[in-house]
mmCIF file of C-alpha atoms in Angstrom:
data_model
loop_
_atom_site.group_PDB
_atom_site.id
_atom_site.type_symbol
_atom_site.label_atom_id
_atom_site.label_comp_id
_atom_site.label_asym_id
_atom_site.label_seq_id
_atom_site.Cartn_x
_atom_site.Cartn_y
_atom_site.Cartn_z
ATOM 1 C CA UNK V 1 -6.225 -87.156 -16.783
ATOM 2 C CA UNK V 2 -8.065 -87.034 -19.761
ATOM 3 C CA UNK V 3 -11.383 -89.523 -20.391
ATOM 4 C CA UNK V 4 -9.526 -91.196 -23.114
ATOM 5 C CA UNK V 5 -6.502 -92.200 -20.678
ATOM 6 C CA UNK V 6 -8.702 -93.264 -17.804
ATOM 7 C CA UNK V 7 -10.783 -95.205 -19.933
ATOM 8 C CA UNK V 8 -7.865 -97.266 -21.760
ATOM 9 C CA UNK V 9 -6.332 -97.552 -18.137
ATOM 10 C CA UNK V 10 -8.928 -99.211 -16.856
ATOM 11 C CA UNK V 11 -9.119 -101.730 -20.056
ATOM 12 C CA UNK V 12 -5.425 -102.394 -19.585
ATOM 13 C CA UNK V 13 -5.821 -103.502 -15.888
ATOM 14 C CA UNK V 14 -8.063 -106.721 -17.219
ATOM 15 C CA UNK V 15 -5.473 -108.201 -19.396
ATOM 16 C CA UNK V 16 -2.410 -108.689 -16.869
ATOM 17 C CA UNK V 17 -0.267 -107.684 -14.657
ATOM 18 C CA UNK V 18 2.966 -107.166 -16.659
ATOM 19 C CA UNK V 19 0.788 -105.491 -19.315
ATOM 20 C CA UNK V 20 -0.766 -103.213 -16.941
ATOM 21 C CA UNK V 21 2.457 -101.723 -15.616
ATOM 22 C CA UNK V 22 3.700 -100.939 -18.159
ATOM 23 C CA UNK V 23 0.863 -99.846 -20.276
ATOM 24 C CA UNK V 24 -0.093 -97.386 -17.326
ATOM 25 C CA UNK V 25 2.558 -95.648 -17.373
ATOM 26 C CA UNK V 26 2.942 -94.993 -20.998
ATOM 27 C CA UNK V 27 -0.475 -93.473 -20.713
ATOM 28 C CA UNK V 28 0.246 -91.508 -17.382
ATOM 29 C CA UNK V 29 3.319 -90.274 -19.138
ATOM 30 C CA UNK V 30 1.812 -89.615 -22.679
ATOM 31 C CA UNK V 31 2.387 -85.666 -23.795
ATOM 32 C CA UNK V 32 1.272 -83.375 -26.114
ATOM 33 C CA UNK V 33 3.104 -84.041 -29.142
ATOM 34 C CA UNK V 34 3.689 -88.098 -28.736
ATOM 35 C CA UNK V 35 3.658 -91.591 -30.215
ATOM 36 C CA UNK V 36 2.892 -94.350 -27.715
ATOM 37 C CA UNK V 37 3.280 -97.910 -28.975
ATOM 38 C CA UNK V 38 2.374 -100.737 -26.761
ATOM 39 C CA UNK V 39 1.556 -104.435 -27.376
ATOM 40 C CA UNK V 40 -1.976 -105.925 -25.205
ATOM 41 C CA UNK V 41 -1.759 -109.678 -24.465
ATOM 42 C CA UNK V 42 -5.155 -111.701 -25.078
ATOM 43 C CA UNK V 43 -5.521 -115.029 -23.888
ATOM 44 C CA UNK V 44 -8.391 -117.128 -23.591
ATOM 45 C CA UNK V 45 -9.465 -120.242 -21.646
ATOM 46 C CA UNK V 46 -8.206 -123.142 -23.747
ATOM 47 C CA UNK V 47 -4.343 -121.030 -23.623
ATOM 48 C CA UNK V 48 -5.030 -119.305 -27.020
ATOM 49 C CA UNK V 49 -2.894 -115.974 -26.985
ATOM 50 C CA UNK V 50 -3.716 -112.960 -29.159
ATOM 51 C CA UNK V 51 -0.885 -109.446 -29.254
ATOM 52 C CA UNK V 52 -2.649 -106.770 -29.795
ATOM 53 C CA UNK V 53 -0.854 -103.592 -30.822
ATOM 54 C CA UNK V 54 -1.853 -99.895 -30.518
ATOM 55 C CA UNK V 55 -0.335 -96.833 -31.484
ATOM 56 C CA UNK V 56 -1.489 -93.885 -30.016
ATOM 57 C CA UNK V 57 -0.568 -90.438 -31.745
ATOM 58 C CA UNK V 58 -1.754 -87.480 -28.950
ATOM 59 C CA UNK V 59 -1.231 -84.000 -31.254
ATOM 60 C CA UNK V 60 0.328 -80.514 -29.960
ATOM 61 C CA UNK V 61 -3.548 -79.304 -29.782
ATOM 62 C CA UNK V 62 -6.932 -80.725 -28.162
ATOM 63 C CA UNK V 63 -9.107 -82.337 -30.392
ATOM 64 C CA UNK V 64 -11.382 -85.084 -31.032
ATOM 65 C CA UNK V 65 -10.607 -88.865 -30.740
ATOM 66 C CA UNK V 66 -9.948 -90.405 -34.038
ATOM 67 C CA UNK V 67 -9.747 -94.536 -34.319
ATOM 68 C CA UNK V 68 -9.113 -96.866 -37.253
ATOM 69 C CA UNK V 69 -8.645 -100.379 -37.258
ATOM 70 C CA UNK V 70 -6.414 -103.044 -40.191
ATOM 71 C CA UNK V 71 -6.319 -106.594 -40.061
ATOM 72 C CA UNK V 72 -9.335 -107.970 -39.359
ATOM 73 C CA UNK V 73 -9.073 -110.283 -41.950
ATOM 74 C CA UNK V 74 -5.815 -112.215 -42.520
ATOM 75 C CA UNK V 75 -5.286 -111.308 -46.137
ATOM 76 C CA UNK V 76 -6.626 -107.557 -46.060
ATOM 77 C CA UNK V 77 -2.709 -106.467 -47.034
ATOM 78 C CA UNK V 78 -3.578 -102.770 -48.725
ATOM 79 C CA UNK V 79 -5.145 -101.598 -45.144
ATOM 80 C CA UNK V 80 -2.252 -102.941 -43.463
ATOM 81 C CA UNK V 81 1.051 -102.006 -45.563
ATOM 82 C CA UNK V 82 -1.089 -98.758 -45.719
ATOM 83 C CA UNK V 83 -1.674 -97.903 -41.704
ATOM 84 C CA UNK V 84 1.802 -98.909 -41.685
ATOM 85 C CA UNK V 85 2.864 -95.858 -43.736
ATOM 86 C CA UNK V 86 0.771 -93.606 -42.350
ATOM 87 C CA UNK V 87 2.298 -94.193 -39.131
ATOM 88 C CA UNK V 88 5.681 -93.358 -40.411
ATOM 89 C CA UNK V 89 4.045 -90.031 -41.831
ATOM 90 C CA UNK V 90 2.148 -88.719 -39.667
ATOM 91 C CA UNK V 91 3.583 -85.948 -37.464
ATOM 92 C CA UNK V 92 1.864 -85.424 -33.525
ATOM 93 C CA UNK V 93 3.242 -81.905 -33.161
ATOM 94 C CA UNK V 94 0.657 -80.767 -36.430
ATOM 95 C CA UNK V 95 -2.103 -82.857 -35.139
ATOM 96 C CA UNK V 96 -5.434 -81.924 -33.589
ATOM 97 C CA UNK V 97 -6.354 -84.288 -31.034
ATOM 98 C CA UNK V 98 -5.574 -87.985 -30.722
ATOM 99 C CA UNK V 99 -5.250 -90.954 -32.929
ATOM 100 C CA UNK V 100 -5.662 -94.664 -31.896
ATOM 101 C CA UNK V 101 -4.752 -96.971 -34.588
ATOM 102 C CA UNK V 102 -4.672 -100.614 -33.892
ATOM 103 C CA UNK V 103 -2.611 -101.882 -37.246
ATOM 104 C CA UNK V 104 -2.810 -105.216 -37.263
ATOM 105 C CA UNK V 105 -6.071 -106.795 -35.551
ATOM 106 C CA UNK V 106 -5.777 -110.216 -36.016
ATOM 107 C CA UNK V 107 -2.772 -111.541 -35.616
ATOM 108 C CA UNK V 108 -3.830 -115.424 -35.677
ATOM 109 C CA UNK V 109 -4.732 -114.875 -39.479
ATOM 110 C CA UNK V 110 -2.023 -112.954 -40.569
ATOM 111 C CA UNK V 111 0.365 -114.960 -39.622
ATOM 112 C CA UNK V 112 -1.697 -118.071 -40.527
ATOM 113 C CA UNK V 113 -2.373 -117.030 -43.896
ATOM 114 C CA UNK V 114 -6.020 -117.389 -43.560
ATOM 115 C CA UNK V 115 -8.237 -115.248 -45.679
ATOM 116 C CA UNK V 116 -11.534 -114.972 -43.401
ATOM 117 C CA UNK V 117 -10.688 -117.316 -40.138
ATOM 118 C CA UNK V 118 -8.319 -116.731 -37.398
ATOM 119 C CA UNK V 119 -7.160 -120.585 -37.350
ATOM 120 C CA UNK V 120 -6.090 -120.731 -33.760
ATOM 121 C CA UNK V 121 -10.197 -121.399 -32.905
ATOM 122 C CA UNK V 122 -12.018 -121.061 -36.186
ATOM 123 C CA UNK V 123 -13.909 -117.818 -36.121
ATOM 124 C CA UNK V 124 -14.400 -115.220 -38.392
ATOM 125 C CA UNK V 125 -13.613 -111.626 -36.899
ATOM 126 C CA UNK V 126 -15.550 -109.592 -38.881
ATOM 127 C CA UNK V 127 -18.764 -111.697 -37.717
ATOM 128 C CA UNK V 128 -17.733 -111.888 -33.931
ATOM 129 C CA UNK V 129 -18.857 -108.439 -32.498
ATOM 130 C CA UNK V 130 -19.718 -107.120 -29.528
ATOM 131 C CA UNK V 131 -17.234 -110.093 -28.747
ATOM 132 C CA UNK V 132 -17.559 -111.803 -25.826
ATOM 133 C CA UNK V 133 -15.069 -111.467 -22.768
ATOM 134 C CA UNK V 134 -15.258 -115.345 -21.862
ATOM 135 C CA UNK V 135 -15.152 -116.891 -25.268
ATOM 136 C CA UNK V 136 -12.195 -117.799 -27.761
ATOM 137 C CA UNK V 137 -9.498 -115.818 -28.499
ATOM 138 C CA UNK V 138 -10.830 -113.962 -31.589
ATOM 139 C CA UNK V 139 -14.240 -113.432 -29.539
ATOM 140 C CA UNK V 140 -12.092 -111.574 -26.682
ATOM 141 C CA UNK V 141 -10.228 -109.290 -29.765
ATOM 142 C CA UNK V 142 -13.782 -108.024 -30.621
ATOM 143 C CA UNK V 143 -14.614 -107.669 -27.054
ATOM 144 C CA UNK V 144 -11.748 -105.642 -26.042
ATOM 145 C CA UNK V 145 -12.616 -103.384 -28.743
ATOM 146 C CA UNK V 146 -15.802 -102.843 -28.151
ATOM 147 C CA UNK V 147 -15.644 -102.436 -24.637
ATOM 148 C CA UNK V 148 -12.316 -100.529 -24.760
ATOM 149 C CA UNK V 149 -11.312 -99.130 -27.882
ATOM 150 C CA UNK V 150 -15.041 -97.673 -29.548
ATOM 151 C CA UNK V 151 -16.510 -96.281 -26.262
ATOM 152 C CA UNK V 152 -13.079 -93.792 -26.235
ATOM 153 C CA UNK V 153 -13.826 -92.635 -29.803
ATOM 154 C CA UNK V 154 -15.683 -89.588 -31.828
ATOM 155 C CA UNK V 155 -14.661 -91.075 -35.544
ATOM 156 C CA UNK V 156 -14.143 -94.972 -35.988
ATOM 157 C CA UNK V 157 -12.865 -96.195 -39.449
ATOM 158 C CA UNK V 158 -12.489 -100.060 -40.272
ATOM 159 C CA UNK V 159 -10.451 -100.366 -43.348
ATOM 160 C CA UNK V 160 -10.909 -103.373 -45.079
ATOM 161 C CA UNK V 161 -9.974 -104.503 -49.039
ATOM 162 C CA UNK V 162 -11.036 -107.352 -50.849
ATOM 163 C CA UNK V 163 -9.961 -111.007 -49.422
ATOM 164 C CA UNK V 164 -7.730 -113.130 -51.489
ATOM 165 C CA UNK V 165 -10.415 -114.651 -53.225
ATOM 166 C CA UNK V 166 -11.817 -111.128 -53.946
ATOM 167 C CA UNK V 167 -11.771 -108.754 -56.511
ATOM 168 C CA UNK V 168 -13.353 -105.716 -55.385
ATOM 169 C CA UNK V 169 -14.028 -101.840 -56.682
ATOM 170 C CA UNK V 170 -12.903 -99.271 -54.125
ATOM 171 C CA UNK V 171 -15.468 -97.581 -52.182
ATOM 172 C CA UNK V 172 -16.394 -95.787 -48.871
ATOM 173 C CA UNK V 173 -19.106 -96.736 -46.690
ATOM 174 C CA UNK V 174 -21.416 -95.835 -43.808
ATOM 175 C CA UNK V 175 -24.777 -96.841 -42.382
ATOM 176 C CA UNK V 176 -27.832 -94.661 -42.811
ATOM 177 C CA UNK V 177 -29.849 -94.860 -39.151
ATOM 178 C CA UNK V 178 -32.559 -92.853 -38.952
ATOM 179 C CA UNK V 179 -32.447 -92.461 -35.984
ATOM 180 C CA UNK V 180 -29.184 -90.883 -35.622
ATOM 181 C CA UNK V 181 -29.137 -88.263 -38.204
ATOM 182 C CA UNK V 182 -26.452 -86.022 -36.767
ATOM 183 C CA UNK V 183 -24.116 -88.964 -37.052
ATOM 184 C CA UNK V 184 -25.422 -90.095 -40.339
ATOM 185 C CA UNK V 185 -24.801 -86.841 -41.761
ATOM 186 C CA UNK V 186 -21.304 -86.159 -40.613
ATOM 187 C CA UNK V 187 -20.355 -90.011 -41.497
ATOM 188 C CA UNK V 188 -21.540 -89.597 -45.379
ATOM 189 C CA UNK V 189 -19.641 -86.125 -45.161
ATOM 190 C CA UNK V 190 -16.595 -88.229 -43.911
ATOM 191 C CA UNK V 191 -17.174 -90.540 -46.781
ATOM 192 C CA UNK V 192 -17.970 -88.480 -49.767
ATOM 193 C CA UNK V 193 -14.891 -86.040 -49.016
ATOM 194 C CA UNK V 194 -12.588 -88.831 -48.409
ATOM 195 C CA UNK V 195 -11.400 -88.820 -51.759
ATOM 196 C CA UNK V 196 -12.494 -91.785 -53.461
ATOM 197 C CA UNK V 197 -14.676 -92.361 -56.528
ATOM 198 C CA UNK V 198 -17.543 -94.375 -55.255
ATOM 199 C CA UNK V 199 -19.008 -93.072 -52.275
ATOM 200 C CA UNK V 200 -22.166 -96.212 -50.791
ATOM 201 C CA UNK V 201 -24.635 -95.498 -48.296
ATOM 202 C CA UNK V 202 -25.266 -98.580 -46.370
ATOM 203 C CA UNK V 203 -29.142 -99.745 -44.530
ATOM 204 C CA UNK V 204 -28.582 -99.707 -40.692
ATOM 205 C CA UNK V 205 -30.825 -102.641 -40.634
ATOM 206 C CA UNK V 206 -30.561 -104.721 -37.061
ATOM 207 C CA UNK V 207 -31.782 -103.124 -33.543
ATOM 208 C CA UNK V 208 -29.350 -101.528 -31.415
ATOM 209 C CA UNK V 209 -29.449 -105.057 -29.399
ATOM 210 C CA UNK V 210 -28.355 -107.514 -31.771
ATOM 211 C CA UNK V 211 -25.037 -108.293 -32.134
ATOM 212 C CA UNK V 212 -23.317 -106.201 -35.001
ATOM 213 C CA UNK V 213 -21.038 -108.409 -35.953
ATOM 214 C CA UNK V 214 -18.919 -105.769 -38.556
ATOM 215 C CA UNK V 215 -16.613 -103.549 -36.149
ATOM 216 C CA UNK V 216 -17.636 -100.789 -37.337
ATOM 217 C CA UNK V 217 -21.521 -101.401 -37.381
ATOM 218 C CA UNK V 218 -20.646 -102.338 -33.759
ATOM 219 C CA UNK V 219 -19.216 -98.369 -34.044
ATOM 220 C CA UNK V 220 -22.438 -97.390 -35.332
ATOM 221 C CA UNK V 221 -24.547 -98.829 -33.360
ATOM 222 C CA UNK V 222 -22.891 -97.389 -29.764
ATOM 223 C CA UNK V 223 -23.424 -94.105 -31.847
ATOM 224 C CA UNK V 224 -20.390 -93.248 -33.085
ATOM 225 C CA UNK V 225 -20.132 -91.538 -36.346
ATOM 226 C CA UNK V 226 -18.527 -94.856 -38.178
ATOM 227 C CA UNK V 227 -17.225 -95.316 -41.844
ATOM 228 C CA UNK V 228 -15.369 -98.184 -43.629
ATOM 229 C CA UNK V 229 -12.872 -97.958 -46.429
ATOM 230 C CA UNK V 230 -12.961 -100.873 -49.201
ATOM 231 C CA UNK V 231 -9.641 -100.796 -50.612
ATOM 232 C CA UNK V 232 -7.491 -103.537 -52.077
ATOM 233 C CA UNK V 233 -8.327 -106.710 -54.159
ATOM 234 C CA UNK V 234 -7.064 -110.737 -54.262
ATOM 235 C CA UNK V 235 -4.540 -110.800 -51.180
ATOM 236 C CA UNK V 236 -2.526 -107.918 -53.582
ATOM 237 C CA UNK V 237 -0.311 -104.979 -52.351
ATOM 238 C CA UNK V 238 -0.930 -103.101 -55.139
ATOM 239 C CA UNK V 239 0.413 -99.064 -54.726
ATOM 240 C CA UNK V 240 -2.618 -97.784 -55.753
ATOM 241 C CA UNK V 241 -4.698 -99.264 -53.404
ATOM 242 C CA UNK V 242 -2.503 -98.262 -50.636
ATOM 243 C CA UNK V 243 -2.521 -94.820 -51.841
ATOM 244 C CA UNK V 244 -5.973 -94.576 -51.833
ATOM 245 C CA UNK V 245 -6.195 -95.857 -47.929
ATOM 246 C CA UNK V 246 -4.115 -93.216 -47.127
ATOM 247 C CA UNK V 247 -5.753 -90.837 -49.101
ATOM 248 C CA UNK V 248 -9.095 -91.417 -47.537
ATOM 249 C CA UNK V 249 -7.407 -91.478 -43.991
ATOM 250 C CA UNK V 250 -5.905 -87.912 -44.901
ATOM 251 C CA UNK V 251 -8.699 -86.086 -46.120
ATOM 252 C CA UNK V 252 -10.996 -87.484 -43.211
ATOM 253 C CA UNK V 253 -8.690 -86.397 -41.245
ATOM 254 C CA UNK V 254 -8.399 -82.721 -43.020
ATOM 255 C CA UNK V 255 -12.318 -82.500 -43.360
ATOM 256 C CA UNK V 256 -12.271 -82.918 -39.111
ATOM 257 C CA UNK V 257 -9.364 -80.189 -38.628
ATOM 258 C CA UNK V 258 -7.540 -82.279 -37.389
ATOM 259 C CA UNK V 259 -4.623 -82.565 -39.632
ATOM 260 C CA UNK V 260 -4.138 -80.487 -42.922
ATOM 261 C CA UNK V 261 -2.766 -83.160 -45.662
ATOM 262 C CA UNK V 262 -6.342 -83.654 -47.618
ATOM 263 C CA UNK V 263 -6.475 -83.366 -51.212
ATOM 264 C CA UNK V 264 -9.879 -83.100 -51.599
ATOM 265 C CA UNK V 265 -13.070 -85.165 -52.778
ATOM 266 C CA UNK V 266 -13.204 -87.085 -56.023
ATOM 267 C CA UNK V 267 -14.223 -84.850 -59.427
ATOM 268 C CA UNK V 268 -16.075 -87.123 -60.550
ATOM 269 C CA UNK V 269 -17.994 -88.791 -57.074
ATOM 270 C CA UNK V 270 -20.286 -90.975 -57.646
ATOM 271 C CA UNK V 271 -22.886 -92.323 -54.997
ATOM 272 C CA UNK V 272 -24.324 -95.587 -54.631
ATOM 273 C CA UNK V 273 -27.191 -97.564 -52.663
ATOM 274 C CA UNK V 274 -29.783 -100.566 -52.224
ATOM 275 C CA UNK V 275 -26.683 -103.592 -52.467
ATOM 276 C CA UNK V 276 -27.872 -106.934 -52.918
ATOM 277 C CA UNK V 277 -26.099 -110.017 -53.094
ATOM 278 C CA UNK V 278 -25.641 -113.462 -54.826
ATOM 279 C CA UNK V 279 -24.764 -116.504 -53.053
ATOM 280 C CA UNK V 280 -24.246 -119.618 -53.885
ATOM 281 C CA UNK V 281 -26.281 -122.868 -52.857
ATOM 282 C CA UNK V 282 -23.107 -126.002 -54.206
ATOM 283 C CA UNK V 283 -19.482 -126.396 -54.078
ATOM 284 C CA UNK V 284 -17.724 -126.313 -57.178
ATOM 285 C CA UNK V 285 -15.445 -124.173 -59.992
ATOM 286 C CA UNK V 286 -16.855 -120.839 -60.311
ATOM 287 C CA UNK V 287 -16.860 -118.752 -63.880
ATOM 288 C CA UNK V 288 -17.277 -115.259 -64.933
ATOM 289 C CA UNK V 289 -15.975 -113.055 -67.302
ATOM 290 C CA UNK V 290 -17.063 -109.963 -65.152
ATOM 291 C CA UNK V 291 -14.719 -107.357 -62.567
ATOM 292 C CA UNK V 292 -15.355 -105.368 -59.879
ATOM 293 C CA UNK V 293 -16.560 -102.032 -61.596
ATOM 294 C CA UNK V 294 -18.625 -103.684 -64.205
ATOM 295 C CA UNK V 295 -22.668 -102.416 -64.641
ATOM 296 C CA UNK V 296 -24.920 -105.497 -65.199
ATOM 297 C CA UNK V 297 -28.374 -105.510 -66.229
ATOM 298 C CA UNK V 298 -31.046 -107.101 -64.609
ATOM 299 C CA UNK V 299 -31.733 -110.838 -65.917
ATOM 300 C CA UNK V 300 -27.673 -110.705 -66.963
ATOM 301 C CA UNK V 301 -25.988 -114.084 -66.321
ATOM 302 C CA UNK V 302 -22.862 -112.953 -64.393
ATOM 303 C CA UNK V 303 -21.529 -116.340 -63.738
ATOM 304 C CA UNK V 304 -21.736 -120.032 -63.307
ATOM 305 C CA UNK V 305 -20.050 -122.665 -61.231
ATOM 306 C CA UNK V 306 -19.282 -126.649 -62.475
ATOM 307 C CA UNK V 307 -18.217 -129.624 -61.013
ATOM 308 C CA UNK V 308 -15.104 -131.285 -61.253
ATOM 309 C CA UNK V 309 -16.338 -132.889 -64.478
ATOM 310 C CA UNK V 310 -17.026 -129.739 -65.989
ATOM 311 C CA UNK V 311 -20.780 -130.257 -66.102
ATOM 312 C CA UNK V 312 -22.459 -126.896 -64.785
ATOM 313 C CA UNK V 313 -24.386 -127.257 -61.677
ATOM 314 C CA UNK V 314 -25.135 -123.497 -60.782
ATOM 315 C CA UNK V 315 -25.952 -120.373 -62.893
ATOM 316 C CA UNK V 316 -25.833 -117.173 -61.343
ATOM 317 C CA UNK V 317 -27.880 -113.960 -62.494
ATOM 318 C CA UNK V 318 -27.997 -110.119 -61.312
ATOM 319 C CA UNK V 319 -31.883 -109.977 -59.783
ATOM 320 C CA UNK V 320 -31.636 -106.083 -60.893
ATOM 321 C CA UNK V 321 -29.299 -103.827 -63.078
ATOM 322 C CA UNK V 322 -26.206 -101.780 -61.126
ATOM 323 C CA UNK V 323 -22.618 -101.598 -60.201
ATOM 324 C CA UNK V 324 -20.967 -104.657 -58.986
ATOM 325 C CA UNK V 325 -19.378 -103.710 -55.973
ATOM 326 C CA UNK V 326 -17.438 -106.840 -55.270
ATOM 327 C CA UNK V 327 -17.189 -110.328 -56.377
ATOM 328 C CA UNK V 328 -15.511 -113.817 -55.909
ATOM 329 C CA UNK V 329 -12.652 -114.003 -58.552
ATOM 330 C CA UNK V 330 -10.924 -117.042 -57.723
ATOM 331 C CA UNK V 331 -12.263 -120.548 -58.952
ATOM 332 C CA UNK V 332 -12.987 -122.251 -55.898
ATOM 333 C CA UNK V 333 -16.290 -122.115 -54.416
ATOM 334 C CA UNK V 334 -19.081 -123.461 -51.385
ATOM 335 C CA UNK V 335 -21.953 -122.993 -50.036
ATOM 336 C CA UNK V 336 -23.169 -119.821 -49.171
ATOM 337 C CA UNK V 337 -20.005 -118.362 -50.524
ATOM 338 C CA UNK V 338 -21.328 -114.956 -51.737
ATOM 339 C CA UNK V 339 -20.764 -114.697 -55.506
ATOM 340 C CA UNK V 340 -21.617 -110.900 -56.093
ATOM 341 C CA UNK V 341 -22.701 -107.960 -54.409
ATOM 342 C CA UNK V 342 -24.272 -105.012 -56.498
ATOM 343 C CA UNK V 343 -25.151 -101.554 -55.801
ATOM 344 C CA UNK V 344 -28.670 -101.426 -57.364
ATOM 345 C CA UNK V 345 -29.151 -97.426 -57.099
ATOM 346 C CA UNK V 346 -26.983 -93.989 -58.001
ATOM 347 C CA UNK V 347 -28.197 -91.441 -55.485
ATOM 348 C CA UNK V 348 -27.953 -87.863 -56.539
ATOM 349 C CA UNK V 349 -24.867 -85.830 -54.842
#
């Protein structure tokens, strides 16, 4: 049995009886050429319960473990009407090695309609990792996969769009750690091939002991070669952002040898760097006549929020000129709600 199987054996044996049993043997079974589907029940202490699917897709030839997650955020539809396709598409018997694909990650806010938390206990996913095996449900989802899920991987992608209060320019991403050049390299390889226009090179900027909190900066900091995909904008299925998702996914995927459907990098690629961010310090009705896309100068006023009275209580500027990489685009707005993020620097290809 491979070290994949054993591995996801042994995670399956923590979460209960029924799902053990029947979890084992779809791995003990598993062939060349295969789909497994199976559904992992969470649970934590105060009777919160979490279903956490996984697809696995083993190819006709060996190969090297490829994993990428959807859903961590409620609203994130692109990354998940997207994985869904792609697991219609994609055929084992011309695959190279395995895929794990967990499609829908947090179930709590999908089906809640929340944008950022899982309502069921109030926290944020995409802040929660390592995870922690003995604390609320969302806490054990982030556990699971970084105890189960990353350790069983070569390639980990976490695709992600713009929330529903987001408008957001498409982009790939990885983190730049110095001290991990080999998977550095390959990751901005991954990324600039994958297709897209805007390729963004990320700091790696906490110690390998603090908690990550992103999934896959929790990727990148076991050492995994780790990416993300930025797809999607304002809760919107829009076909072209789905495309692009599996686009990425495909030419990743080519660019590994593990399965020939790439199409190749972008003409035109363009590499970014050095993001910085605007956030706000009041509550209010946020303004701006600016997109996702736009170049600001430094000094620029690139938005405002008022009260409910109309009288303006914030004004927002860029601190340097670049790309603005994402933004709020909805009205509402708190504290510490981050207003802008821009990519201050074009690296050269």
């Amino acid at each position: 049995m491979t070290k994949f199987f054993s591995v996801l054996i042994c995670f399956l044996t923590l979460i209960g009886a029924n799902a053990q049993t029947e979890s084992q043997r779809a791995f003990r079974d598993a062939l060349p050429d295969s789909r497994t589907n199976m559904s992992v029940a969470l649970e934590d202490g105060q009777g919160n319960k979490s279903m956490l699917p996984i697809v696995i897709l083993k190819g006709a030839e060996p190969g090297p473990t490829f994993t990428w997650l959807a859903g961590v955020h409620g609203s994130e539809y692109a990354p998940i009407i997207a994985t869904q396709q792609l697991l219609d598409e994609i055929d084992p018997g011309q695959l190279k090695g395995t895929l794990v694909i967990l499609p829908l990650l947090n179930d709590g806010a999908f089906y809640g309609r929340e944008a950022y938390i899982n309502p069921v206990d109030g926290v944020n996913l995409n802040n929660a990792f390592p995870g922690d095996a003995n604390g609320s449900i969302t806490q054990r989802i982030a556990h699971s996969v970084t105890e189960n899920i990353i350790p069983v991987s070569d390639f980990f992608l976490d695709i992600h769009c713009g929330d529903a209060p987001e408008d957001l320019l498409p982009f790939v991403c990885y983190y730049v750690d110095e001290n991990r050049p080999q998977q550095t390299g390959l990751a901005k390889r991954l990324s600039d091939g994958s297709g897209f226009e805007y390729s963004v090179a990320c700091p790696f900027n906490i110690d390998y002991e603090e908690p990550a909190k992103y999934a896959f900066k929790q990727a990148a900091q076991d050492g995994k070669t780790a990416l993300s995909i930025e797809s999607g904008r304002l809760g919107l299925v829009e076909k072209e952002a789905v495309d692009l998702v599996k686009t990425g996914v495909y030419n990743m995927l080519d660019l590994m040898g593990m399965y020939a459907e790439g199409s190749g990098p972008h003409p035109e690629l363009k590499l970014l760097a050095d993001q910085i961010y605007i956030d706000s310090t009041v509550q209010g009705i946020f303004y701006s006549d600016l997109k996702a896309g736009d170049r600001v100068l430094e000094g620029q006023e690139v938005g405002y929020t008022t009260d409910a009275f109309g009288r303006r209580l914030e004004t927002y500027h860029a601190p340097k000129a670049g790309t603005v990489l994402y933004m709020l685009a909805t009205p509402p707005i708190n504290v510490e709600d981050t207003v802008m993020c821009i990519s201050t620097k074009t690296l050269k290809n």
